[in-house]
Short mmCIF file of C-alpha atoms and ligand atoms in Angstrom, two decimals:
data_model
loop_
_atom_site.label_atom_id
_atom_site.label_comp_id
_atom_site.label_asym_id
_atom_site.label_seq_id
_atom_site.Cartn_x
_atom_site.Cartn_y
_atom_site.Cartn_z
CA MET A 267 21.76 1.38 -17.24
CA ASN A 268 20.29 3.10 -14.13
CA PHE A 269 16.58 2.72 -13.57
CA ASP A 270 14.81 6.06 -13.97
CA VAL A 271 12.47 6.30 -10.95
CA ALA A 272 11.06 9.69 -11.96
CA GLN A 273 10.13 8.41 -15.41
CA HIS A 274 8.50 5.30 -13.90
CA LYS A 275 6.44 7.50 -11.56
CA THR A 276 5.29 9.64 -14.48
CA LYS A 277 4.10 6.49 -16.27
CA LEU A 278 2.27 5.27 -13.15
CA GLN A 279 0.69 8.68 -12.62
CA SER A 280 -0.64 8.75 -16.13
CA TYR A 281 -1.89 5.13 -15.86
CA PHE A 282 -3.68 5.72 -12.52
CA ASN A 283 -5.20 8.93 -13.81
CA GLY A 284 -6.61 7.25 -16.91
CA VAL A 285 -7.26 3.62 -17.76
CA GLY A 286 -5.88 2.51 -14.37
CA PHE A 287 -8.34 4.79 -12.60
CA GLU A 288 -11.25 3.18 -14.46
CA ARG A 289 -10.03 -0.35 -13.62
CA TRP A 290 -9.04 0.17 -10.01
CA SER A 291 -11.94 2.40 -9.02
CA ALA A 292 -14.23 -0.38 -10.31
CA ILE A 293 -12.34 -2.93 -8.19
CA TYR A 294 -12.51 -0.64 -5.14
CA GLY A 295 -16.17 0.19 -5.78
CA GLN A 296 -19.32 -1.81 -5.17
CA GLY A 297 -20.59 -2.53 -8.69
CA PRO A 298 -20.73 -6.01 -10.22
CA LEU A 299 -17.40 -7.49 -11.39
CA THR A 300 -16.17 -10.52 -13.31
CA GLY A 301 -14.28 -13.38 -11.62
CA VAL A 302 -10.66 -12.16 -11.80
CA ARG A 303 -11.36 -8.63 -10.65
CA ARG A 304 -13.92 -9.84 -8.11
CA SER A 305 -11.21 -11.98 -6.51
CA VAL A 306 -8.90 -8.94 -6.39
CA ARG A 307 -11.63 -6.93 -4.63
CA ASP A 308 -12.24 -9.71 -2.11
CA GLY A 309 -8.52 -10.20 -1.45
CA HIS A 310 -8.00 -6.45 -1.03
CA THR A 311 -10.85 -6.30 1.51
CA MET A 312 -9.33 -9.23 3.44
CA MET A 313 -5.98 -7.41 3.44
CA MET A 314 -7.53 -4.15 4.74
CA ASP A 315 -9.45 -6.01 7.48
CA ARG A 316 -6.22 -7.58 8.72
CA ALA A 317 -4.25 -4.32 8.49
CA GLU A 318 -6.94 -2.42 10.39
CA ALA A 319 -6.88 -5.06 13.14
CA TRP A 320 -3.07 -4.78 13.39
CA LEU A 321 -3.25 -0.99 13.68
CA LEU A 322 -5.89 -1.16 16.38
CA GLU A 323 -3.72 -3.61 18.32
CA GLN A 324 -1.07 -0.87 18.49
CA GLY A 325 -3.27 1.01 20.94
CA LEU A 326 -2.66 4.36 19.22
CA PRO A 327 -4.59 7.28 20.74
CA THR A 328 -7.74 8.08 18.76
CA ASN A 329 -6.34 11.40 17.55
CA ALA A 330 -3.15 9.75 16.25
CA HIS A 331 -2.04 10.97 12.84
CA ILE A 332 -1.63 8.29 10.16
CA PHE A 333 -0.18 8.68 6.68
CA ASP A 334 -1.94 6.65 3.97
CA ALA A 335 0.68 6.65 1.20
CA GLY A 336 -0.88 6.04 -2.23
CA CYS A 337 -4.44 6.23 -0.87
CA GLY A 338 -6.20 5.43 -4.17
CA THR A 339 -9.94 5.99 -3.82
CA GLY A 340 -9.55 6.41 -0.07
CA LEU A 341 -10.97 3.12 1.18
CA PHE A 342 -8.46 2.71 4.01
CA SER A 343 -8.22 6.43 4.84
CA ILE A 344 -11.97 6.47 5.41
CA ARG A 345 -11.76 3.38 7.62
CA LEU A 346 -9.08 5.14 9.68
CA ALA A 347 -11.11 8.36 9.96
CA ARG A 348 -14.14 6.34 11.12
CA ARG A 349 -11.94 5.05 13.94
CA GLY A 350 -11.25 8.66 14.95
CA PHE A 351 -7.69 8.89 13.60
CA ARG A 352 -6.42 11.93 11.74
CA VAL A 353 -5.22 10.98 8.29
CA THR A 354 -2.98 12.46 5.63
CA ALA A 355 -3.88 10.69 2.39
CA ALA A 356 -1.66 11.21 -0.63
CA ASP A 357 -1.80 9.86 -4.14
CA ILE A 358 0.25 10.65 -7.21
CA ALA A 359 -2.88 10.49 -9.42
CA PRO A 360 -5.11 13.58 -8.94
CA GLN A 361 -8.14 11.63 -10.22
CA MET A 362 -7.72 9.15 -7.36
CA VAL A 363 -7.47 11.96 -4.81
CA ARG A 364 -10.59 13.69 -6.18
CA THR A 365 -12.54 10.45 -5.88
CA ALA A 366 -11.17 9.75 -2.40
CA SER A 367 -12.20 13.21 -1.27
CA GLN A 368 -15.72 12.78 -2.74
CA GLN A 369 -16.07 9.41 -0.98
CA ALA A 370 -14.95 10.95 2.31
CA HIS A 371 -17.52 13.73 2.00
CA GLN A 372 -20.20 11.17 1.19
CA ALA A 373 -19.22 9.32 4.38
CA GLY A 374 -19.99 12.50 6.33
CA ALA A 375 -18.45 15.82 7.36
CA ALA A 376 -16.93 14.36 10.54
CA ILE A 377 -15.03 11.80 8.43
CA ALA A 378 -13.95 14.27 5.73
CA ASP A 379 -12.74 16.75 8.38
CA ARG A 380 -10.26 14.21 9.72
CA ILE A 381 -8.59 13.58 6.35
CA ARG A 382 -6.13 15.90 4.64
CA PHE A 383 -5.84 14.96 0.96
CA VAL A 384 -2.67 15.62 -1.00
CA ALA A 385 -2.36 15.11 -4.75
CA GLY A 386 1.29 14.24 -5.14
CA ASP A 387 4.13 11.82 -4.90
CA LEU A 388 4.39 10.19 -1.46
CA GLU A 389 8.10 11.08 -1.49
CA VAL A 390 7.36 14.80 -1.37
CA VAL A 391 4.93 14.61 1.54
CA GLY A 392 6.63 15.94 4.68
CA GLY A 393 6.02 15.56 8.40
CA THR A 394 6.17 12.64 10.78
CA TYR A 395 3.29 10.37 11.62
CA ASP A 396 2.27 7.98 14.40
CA ALA A 397 1.94 5.27 11.76
CA VAL A 398 2.38 4.96 8.02
CA VAL A 399 0.44 2.57 5.77
CA CYS A 400 1.13 1.85 2.13
CA PHE A 401 -1.07 -0.73 0.43
CA ASP A 402 -0.65 -2.12 -3.07
CA VAL A 403 1.58 0.75 -4.13
CA LEU A 404 5.06 -0.77 -3.81
CA ILE A 405 3.82 -3.71 -5.90
CA HIS A 406 4.16 -1.38 -8.90
CA TYR A 407 7.85 -0.55 -8.31
CA PRO A 408 10.93 -2.59 -9.29
CA ARG A 409 13.74 -3.10 -6.79
CA PRO A 410 15.69 0.21 -6.83
CA ALA A 411 12.53 2.30 -6.62
CA PHE A 412 10.97 -0.09 -4.08
CA ALA A 413 13.99 0.41 -1.80
CA GLN A 414 13.94 4.21 -2.26
CA LEU A 415 10.22 4.47 -1.41
CA CYS A 416 10.54 2.10 1.56
CA SER A 417 13.25 4.17 3.19
CA ARG A 418 11.21 7.34 2.69
CA LEU A 419 8.16 5.70 4.32
CA ALA A 420 10.31 4.45 7.21
CA ARG A 421 11.57 8.00 7.84
CA LEU A 422 8.01 9.38 7.93
CA SER A 423 6.83 7.02 10.70
CA ARG A 424 7.44 7.43 14.42
CA GLY A 425 5.71 4.09 14.95
CA PRO A 426 4.73 1.20 12.72
CA LEU A 427 4.99 0.99 8.95
CA ILE A 428 2.42 -1.38 7.50
CA LEU A 429 2.74 -2.20 3.81
CA THR A 430 2.05 -4.82 1.20
CA TYR A 431 4.40 -6.31 -1.34
CA ALA A 432 3.98 -8.94 -4.04
CA PRO A 433 5.95 -12.03 -2.98
CA TYR A 434 8.19 -13.73 -5.50
CA ASN A 435 7.00 -17.22 -6.32
CA ARG A 436 7.34 -19.21 -9.55
CA LEU A 437 3.74 -20.37 -9.58
CA LEU A 438 2.55 -16.77 -9.12
CA ALA A 439 4.89 -15.61 -11.87
CA PHE A 440 3.16 -18.14 -14.12
CA LYS A 441 -0.30 -17.01 -12.95
CA HIS A 442 0.63 -13.38 -13.66
CA TRP A 443 1.87 -14.37 -17.10
CA LEU A 444 -1.44 -16.16 -17.62
CA GLY A 445 -3.25 -13.05 -16.38
CA GLY A 446 -1.64 -11.16 -19.26
CA HIS A 447 -3.62 -13.38 -21.63
CA PHE A 448 -7.02 -12.36 -20.34
CA PRO A 449 -9.12 -10.06 -22.54
CA HIS A 450 -7.65 -6.56 -22.60
CA SER A 451 -10.44 -5.01 -20.50
CA GLN A 452 -9.73 -7.44 -17.64
CA ARG A 453 -5.96 -7.40 -17.74
CA ARG A 454 -3.94 -6.82 -14.58
CA THR A 455 -1.42 -4.05 -14.02
CA ASP A 456 2.25 -5.08 -14.14
CA ILE A 457 3.13 -6.40 -10.70
CA GLN A 458 6.72 -6.39 -9.44
CA MET A 459 7.34 -9.44 -7.28
CA MET A 460 9.92 -9.09 -4.48
CA PRO A 461 11.77 -11.83 -2.62
CA GLY A 462 11.03 -11.68 1.12
CA ASP A 463 14.76 -11.45 1.97
CA PHE A 464 15.13 -8.35 -0.19
CA VAL A 465 12.19 -6.66 1.56
CA ARG A 466 13.50 -7.52 5.03
CA HIS A 467 16.99 -6.29 4.15
CA THR A 468 15.61 -3.07 2.64
CA LEU A 469 13.63 -2.31 5.79
CA GLU A 470 16.61 -3.06 8.02
CA GLN A 471 18.71 -0.64 5.97
CA ALA A 472 16.00 1.92 6.66
CA GLY A 473 16.25 1.33 10.43
CA MET A 474 13.18 -0.89 10.76
CA ARG A 475 12.64 -4.46 11.76
CA VAL A 476 9.90 -6.75 10.48
CA ARG A 477 7.54 -7.46 13.35
CA ARG A 478 5.11 -9.75 11.54
CA GLN A 479 3.97 -10.63 8.05
CA VAL A 480 1.24 -12.75 6.56
CA PRO A 481 0.36 -13.77 3.00
CA VAL A 482 -3.08 -12.66 1.80
CA SER A 483 -4.29 -14.67 -1.18
CA CYS A 484 -7.61 -14.76 -2.95
CA GLY A 485 -7.91 -15.81 -6.60
CA PHE A 486 -5.65 -13.39 -8.49
CA TYR A 487 -4.86 -11.23 -5.45
CA HIS A 488 -1.57 -12.26 -3.82
CA VAL A 489 0.31 -9.97 -1.46
CA VAL A 490 2.22 -10.18 1.77
CA LEU A 491 0.96 -7.82 4.45
CA LEU A 492 3.90 -6.74 6.58
CA GLU A 493 4.30 -4.67 9.72
CA ALA A 494 7.68 -3.15 10.54
CA GLU A 495 8.72 -1.05 13.49
CA LYS A 496 11.66 1.15 14.34
CA GLN A 497 14.71 -0.67 15.62
CA GLU A 498 15.32 2.15 18.13
CA PHE A 499 11.75 1.66 19.44
CA LEU A 500 12.47 -2.01 20.01
CA ASN A 501 15.71 -1.16 21.77
CA ARG A 502 14.16 1.49 23.99
CA PHE A 503 11.37 -0.75 25.21
CA GLY A 504 13.60 -3.77 25.56
CA ARG A 505 11.63 -6.13 23.35
CA VAL A 506 14.67 -6.94 21.26
CA ARG A 507 18.32 -6.31 22.06
CA PHE A 508 20.93 -5.80 19.37
C1 LIG B 1176 -3.44 -0.28 -6.69
S1 LIG B 1176 -3.71 1.32 -6.07
C2 LIG B 1176 -3.87 1.08 -4.29
C3 LIG B 1176 -4.68 2.20 -3.62
C4 LIG B 1176 -4.86 2.09 -2.10
N1 LIG B 1176 -3.60 2.09 -1.40
C5 LIG B 1176 -5.68 0.88 -1.72
O1 LIG B 1176 -5.10 -0.15 -1.33
O2 LIG B 1176 -6.92 0.96 -1.79
C6 LIG B 1176 -2.10 2.03 -6.17
C7 LIG B 1176 -2.11 3.54 -5.95
O3 LIG B 1176 -0.78 3.99 -5.71
C8 LIG B 1176 -0.67 5.29 -6.26
N2 LIG B 1176 0.76 5.59 -6.38
C9 LIG B 1176 1.69 4.95 -7.12
N3 LIG B 1176 2.90 5.53 -6.93
C10 LIG B 1176 2.74 6.53 -6.04
C11 LIG B 1176 3.62 7.48 -5.46
N4 LIG B 1176 4.92 7.52 -5.75
N5 LIG B 1176 3.12 8.39 -4.59
C12 LIG B 1176 1.79 8.39 -4.29
N6 LIG B 1176 0.91 7.51 -4.83
C13 LIG B 1176 1.37 6.58 -5.69
C14 LIG B 1176 -1.42 5.17 -7.57
O4 LIG B 1176 -1.76 6.40 -8.13
C15 LIG B 1176 -2.63 4.32 -7.13
O5 LIG B 1176 -3.71 5.13 -6.73
#
């Protein structure tokens, strides 16, 4: 039976607009948290620190335009705007986008003015961007949808694509299973683990090559942060020959 991507997106949209919004906005906020969710917040911050450093190493001009696909409450979009970048920030859950926009305005008019918020599926956002980032979004999609979204993201970027995925690992599979036994209010979202070879192959099919990747682990937060770049870019500048 074919996997229904549209139906899966509808389920995610409703989750991230409701109970998922409550859970994740608490994790992305600054209020007190219990151990499991605290570790997810800390791991997510470590991931964003590393991703921001990678983007800055690219030497993009300050007015470069970056697409934050699945922006959530806008944490990374606001970081980017503080650096002077223009940002398009899209999220399938309108509640997330409303919160992201409020946070941007609280950060100041100069920040908010640099971010264009879109409530909608990242696959319907058009344009091309100097870089595309997509954090902790693909972790919610099984293989066929993961591949579909990846190739869309690759098409939107003129430069790097920086994303996270949940690496496949038996011990982590066990930890996630264990996570499902925590009290309901603390329970994780379903995470789709991907083998590294599948991710690399998917990106290559989309015309990109993995430049670097690093695991980011903290308590119950386990992702791989990955940067890919266009194969034609590599060819043109002679860093890699095919
Ligand atoms: C775990 S949150 C991560 C938020 C943000 N990227 C961050 O790291 O702070 C996942 C977000 O992806 C969004 N999302 C899931 N599928 C999406 C899609 N197809 N298009 C746009 N947003 C999507 C959800 O609504 C949710 O806000």
